[in-house]
Amino acid sequence: MSVVAEVAVPANSVAMAETLAAAPETVVEIERVVAHPDGRLTPYFWVHGDLDAFESAVTDDPTIDEATRLDTHEAEALYRAEWPGRVKSVANAVVETGGTLVSATGQRGGWELRIRFEDPDQLPAFSTYCERHDVSYEVQRVYRSGEAGAPDRFGVTEKQREALVAALDAGFYEVPPEATMDEVADELDISQQALSKRLRRGHGNLVGDVFDAPDSTEGERAPHR
């Protein structure tokens, strides 16, 4: 049975530490990572908040190359970039040890990741890779699929399910919508940004589970929303 590790890491253990420090109001959410044979990694990620500050800072960040904006929606945007092969990070550890990056959210204070390992023996290999390459990390929780408190059978966490159900009940998915995202967020007593992240992750987990989406590290697909 597969295991999921919840890992907290400082900003410099993933990438964009200088960018996040220079644009402290932004939050980065990695959607997927494509691995290349030469060691490069191509992340697709959403940036929430001050996009101008992010783009100004990321240009000079040595841990990321060719950040290109692909899509914009209100105060958030989807980017594609490259992590140079010389930069060793938690993302490299995930790819090299056969894990799957379920979610990764970063801001000035650091990153929170959820990593799925199909074989529990991959977790020690992940730790060994990080230690050999001086990548700082802290495993906060490890659980097997189906355990109490783990995501449900569709891969959706309790908070994601709460957000999805609240949005459905409020008529957010009707055409035209009967409720705005701000109204649903107010009902849940969370920020619009937090609701947006929960809905996106919930949608992604549902689609990936129901339609058996392939591992994003196996090949490049066109980004979607």
Tab-separated table of C-alpha atoms in Angstrom:
chain	number	residue	atom	x	y	z
A	1	MET	CA	0.000	0.000	0.000
A	2	SER	CA	1.293	3.450	-0.872
A	3	VAL	CA	2.247	6.005	1.758
A	4	VAL	CA	1.950	9.783	1.767
A	5	ALA	CA	4.495	11.986	3.509
A	6	GLU	CA	3.714	15.529	4.565
A	7	VAL	CA	6.991	17.423	4.487
A	8	ALA	CA	7.913	20.954	5.559
A	9	VAL	CA	11.026	22.517	4.051
A	10	PRO	CA	12.663	25.941	4.103
A	11	ALA	CA	12.277	28.018	0.958
A	12	ASN	CA	15.805	27.291	-0.247
A	13	SER	CA	15.151	23.530	-0.253
A	14	VAL	CA	12.766	23.799	-3.209
A	15	ALA	CA	13.551	26.866	-5.333
A	16	MET	CA	12.712	30.548	-5.655
A	17	ALA	CA	13.858	31.421	-2.115
A	18	GLU	CA	15.117	34.830	-3.252
A	19	THR	CA	11.924	35.475	-5.202
A	20	LEU	CA	9.665	34.619	-2.274
A	21	ALA	CA	11.753	36.827	0.034
A	22	ALA	CA	11.533	39.742	-2.389
A	23	ALA	CA	7.783	39.236	-2.973
A	24	PRO	CA	6.516	38.263	0.507
A	25	GLU	CA	2.847	38.753	-0.383
A	26	THR	CA	2.882	35.992	-2.993
A	27	VAL	CA	2.079	32.300	-2.617
A	28	VAL	CA	3.345	29.693	-5.097
A	29	GLU	CA	1.425	26.468	-5.693
A	30	ILE	CA	3.134	23.859	-7.872
A	31	GLU	CA	0.661	22.110	-10.158
A	32	ARG	CA	3.012	19.518	-11.654
A	33	VAL	CA	6.673	18.893	-12.465
A	34	VAL	CA	8.032	17.390	-15.684
A	35	ALA	CA	11.413	15.650	-15.477
A	36	HIS	CA	13.867	15.647	-18.427
A	37	PRO	CA	16.634	13.081	-19.144
A	38	ASP	CA	19.370	15.708	-18.687
A	39	GLY	CA	18.336	16.405	-15.114
A	40	ARG	CA	16.330	19.558	-15.723
A	41	LEU	CA	12.914	19.893	-14.161
A	42	THR	CA	10.074	21.908	-15.663
A	43	PRO	CA	7.577	23.026	-13.020
A	44	TYR	CA	4.136	24.405	-13.797
A	45	PHE	CA	2.936	26.541	-10.929
A	46	TRP	CA	0.317	29.086	-9.899
A	47	VAL	CA	1.312	32.344	-8.272
A	48	HIS	CA	-1.229	34.126	-6.077
A	49	GLY	CA	-0.874	37.751	-4.997
A	50	ASP	CA	1.451	40.468	-6.300
A	51	LEU	CA	2.295	39.180	-9.778
A	52	ASP	CA	4.356	42.239	-10.727
A	53	ALA	CA	6.585	41.842	-7.675
A	54	PHE	CA	6.957	38.126	-8.381
A	55	GLU	CA	7.964	38.626	-12.013
A	56	SER	CA	10.412	41.385	-11.111
A	57	ALA	CA	12.113	39.162	-8.530
A	58	VAL	CA	12.105	35.859	-10.415
A	59	THR	CA	14.111	37.344	-13.296
A	60	ASP	CA	17.215	37.496	-11.094
A	61	ASP	CA	16.637	34.277	-9.141
A	62	PRO	CA	19.512	31.814	-9.859
A	63	THR	CA	17.394	28.762	-8.991
A	64	ILE	CA	14.877	29.194	-11.790
A	65	ASP	CA	15.142	29.890	-15.528
A	66	GLU	CA	12.749	31.088	-18.201
A	67	ALA	CA	9.662	31.718	-16.105
A	68	THR	CA	6.867	32.247	-18.634
A	69	ARG	CA	3.324	33.328	-17.782
A	70	LEU	CA	0.822	31.007	-19.491
A	71	ASP	CA	-2.525	32.085	-18.066
A	72	THR	CA	-3.940	34.814	-15.834
A	73	HIS	CA	-7.068	34.780	-13.707
A	74	GLU	CA	-7.723	37.819	-11.502
A	75	ALA	CA	-4.850	38.012	-8.975
A	76	GLU	CA	-3.266	34.685	-9.895
A	77	ALA	CA	-1.335	33.343	-12.866
A	78	LEU	CA	-0.001	30.045	-14.186
A	79	TYR	CA	3.689	29.866	-15.089
A	80	ARG	CA	6.055	27.405	-16.725
A	81	ALA	CA	9.746	27.551	-15.850
A	82	GLU	CA	12.892	25.449	-15.619
A	83	TRP	CA	14.950	24.392	-12.645
A	84	PRO	CA	18.573	24.025	-13.786
A	85	GLY	CA	20.071	20.567	-13.361
A	86	ARG	CA	22.756	22.009	-11.080
A	87	VAL	CA	20.145	22.996	-8.479
A	88	LYS	CA	19.456	20.135	-6.085
A	89	SER	CA	16.164	20.411	-4.247
A	90	VAL	CA	13.347	18.422	-2.683
A	91	ALA	CA	11.774	18.225	-6.148
A	92	ASN	CA	14.852	16.369	-7.417
A	93	ALA	CA	14.638	14.031	-4.438
A	94	VAL	CA	11.009	13.229	-5.269
A	95	VAL	CA	11.780	12.491	-8.918
A	96	GLU	CA	14.972	10.510	-8.263
A	97	THR	CA	13.310	8.238	-5.701
A	98	GLY	CA	10.153	7.571	-7.726
A	99	GLY	CA	7.752	9.613	-5.635
A	100	THR	CA	4.840	11.717	-6.870
A	101	LEU	CA	4.415	15.323	-5.803
A	102	VAL	CA	0.758	15.491	-4.752
A	103	SER	CA	0.850	19.145	-3.696
A	104	ALA	CA	3.441	21.834	-2.933
A	105	THR	CA	2.705	25.303	-1.609
A	106	GLY	CA	5.434	27.837	-0.915
A	107	GLN	CA	5.726	31.313	0.506
A	108	ARG	CA	8.348	33.383	2.257
A	109	GLY	CA	8.380	31.180	5.359
A	110	GLY	CA	8.931	27.915	3.481
A	111	TRP	CA	7.129	25.119	1.638
A	112	GLU	CA	4.580	22.484	2.562
A	113	LEU	CA	4.591	19.342	0.416
A	114	ARG	CA	2.599	16.132	0.176
A	115	ILE	CA	4.529	13.315	-1.500
A	116	ARG	CA	3.128	9.919	-2.431
A	117	PHE	CA	5.397	6.869	-2.499
A	118	GLU	CA	3.970	3.721	-4.070
A	119	ASP	CA	6.502	1.645	-2.116
A	120	PRO	CA	7.111	2.549	1.555
A	121	ASP	CA	10.800	1.708	1.030
A	122	GLN	CA	11.074	4.786	-1.212
A	123	LEU	CA	10.727	7.085	1.810
A	124	PRO	CA	14.140	6.126	3.308
A	125	ALA	CA	15.657	6.604	-0.173
A	126	PHE	CA	14.121	10.082	-0.290
A	127	SER	CA	15.672	10.912	3.088
A	128	THR	CA	19.058	9.592	1.980
A	129	TYR	CA	18.990	11.719	-1.189
A	130	CYS	CA	18.196	14.862	0.809
A	131	GLU	CA	20.976	14.189	3.310
A	132	ARG	CA	23.577	13.512	0.605
A	133	HIS	CA	22.740	16.763	-1.191
A	134	ASP	CA	22.349	18.893	1.944
A	135	VAL	CA	18.649	19.483	1.285
A	136	SER	CA	16.904	20.490	4.511
A	137	TYR	CA	13.513	18.926	5.227
A	138	GLU	CA	11.250	17.822	8.066
A	139	VAL	CA	8.798	14.958	7.738
A	140	GLN	CA	5.756	16.019	9.743
A	141	ARG	CA	3.480	13.091	9.085
A	142	VAL	CA	3.410	9.794	7.179
A	143	TYR	CA	0.248	7.784	6.630
A	144	ARG	CA	-0.950	4.884	4.528
A	145	SER	CA	-3.856	5.190	2.126
A	146	GLY	CA	-7.131	4.559	3.924
A	147	GLU	CA	-5.945	5.540	7.392
A	148	ALA	CA	-8.121	7.753	9.579
A	149	GLY	CA	-7.464	11.368	8.728
A	150	ALA	CA	-5.999	10.528	5.337
A	151	PRO	CA	-7.573	11.762	2.088
A	152	ASP	CA	-10.707	9.826	1.158
A	153	ARG	CA	-11.044	7.212	-1.564
A	154	PHE	CA	-11.118	9.932	-4.231
A	155	GLY	CA	-7.910	11.519	-2.947
A	156	VAL	CA	-9.799	14.486	-1.481
A	157	THR	CA	-8.892	15.755	1.981
A	158	GLU	CA	-11.490	16.705	4.589
A	159	LYS	CA	-10.945	20.452	4.046
A	160	GLN	CA	-11.151	20.064	0.257
A	161	ARG	CA	-14.385	18.087	0.584
A	162	GLU	CA	-15.833	20.752	2.886
A	163	ALA	CA	-15.004	23.458	0.329
A	164	LEU	CA	-16.366	21.478	-2.623
A	165	VAL	CA	-19.635	20.677	-0.855
A	166	ALA	CA	-20.077	24.272	0.349
A	167	ALA	CA	-19.508	25.595	-3.175
A	168	LEU	CA	-21.992	23.081	-4.594
A	169	ASP	CA	-24.647	23.850	-1.977
A	170	ALA	CA	-24.258	27.598	-2.508
A	171	GLY	CA	-24.779	27.273	-6.266
A	172	PHE	CA	-21.223	28.260	-7.173
A	173	TYR	CA	-21.176	25.670	-9.983
A	174	GLU	CA	-24.513	26.727	-11.489
A	175	VAL	CA	-24.632	28.573	-14.838
A	176	PRO	CA	-24.824	31.428	-14.173
A	177	PRO	CA	-23.328	31.101	-10.665
A	178	GLU	CA	-25.701	31.684	-7.762
A	179	ALA	CA	-22.829	32.523	-5.410
A	180	THR	CA	-19.395	34.106	-5.769
A	181	MET	CA	-16.158	32.647	-4.451
A	182	ASP	CA	-16.039	35.443	-1.864
A	183	GLU	CA	-19.496	34.443	-0.592
A	184	VAL	CA	-18.505	30.771	-0.280
A	185	ALA	CA	-15.278	31.774	1.456
A	186	ASP	CA	-17.223	33.925	3.931
A	187	GLU	CA	-19.497	30.982	4.709
A	188	LEU	CA	-16.461	28.831	5.512
A	189	ASP	CA	-14.745	31.700	7.354
A	190	ILE	CA	-11.612	31.459	5.229
A	191	SER	CA	-9.956	33.762	2.701
A	192	GLN	CA	-10.903	33.729	-0.981
A	193	GLN	CA	-7.313	32.656	-1.723
A	194	ALA	CA	-7.527	29.697	0.654
A	195	LEU	CA	-10.847	28.628	-0.875
A	196	SER	CA	-9.414	28.895	-4.386
A	197	LYS	CA	-6.532	26.583	-3.435
A	198	ARG	CA	-8.823	24.036	-1.778
A	199	LEU	CA	-11.162	23.939	-4.760
A	200	ARG	CA	-8.326	23.615	-7.282
A	201	ARG	CA	-6.634	20.849	-5.333
A	202	GLY	CA	-9.948	19.094	-4.764
A	203	HIS	CA	-10.807	19.275	-8.473
A	204	GLY	CA	-7.354	17.994	-9.391
A	205	ASN	CA	-7.538	15.092	-6.959
A	206	LEU	CA	-11.005	14.115	-8.167
A	207	VAL	CA	-10.039	14.211	-11.845
A	208	GLY	CA	-6.760	12.374	-11.239
A	209	ASP	CA	-8.482	9.622	-9.270
A	210	VAL	CA	-11.654	9.190	-11.350
A	211	PHE	CA	-9.954	9.349	-14.751
A	212	ASP	CA	-6.726	7.682	-13.632
A	213	ALA	CA	-4.533	10.562	-14.820
A	214	PRO	CA	-0.948	9.500	-15.637
A	215	ASP	CA	1.966	10.507	-13.414
A	216	SER	CA	3.013	14.020	-14.429
A	217	THR	CA	6.694	13.099	-14.227
A	218	GLU	CA	6.377	10.576	-17.055
A	219	GLY	CA	5.921	13.089	-19.843
A	220	GLU	CA	4.844	16.606	-20.644
A	221	ARG	CA	1.198	17.457	-21.098
A	222	ALA	CA	-0.395	20.747	-21.950
A	223	PRO	CA	-1.246	22.640	-18.757
A	224	HIS	CA	-4.893	22.927	-17.949
A	225	ARG	CA	-7.111	24.629	-15.455
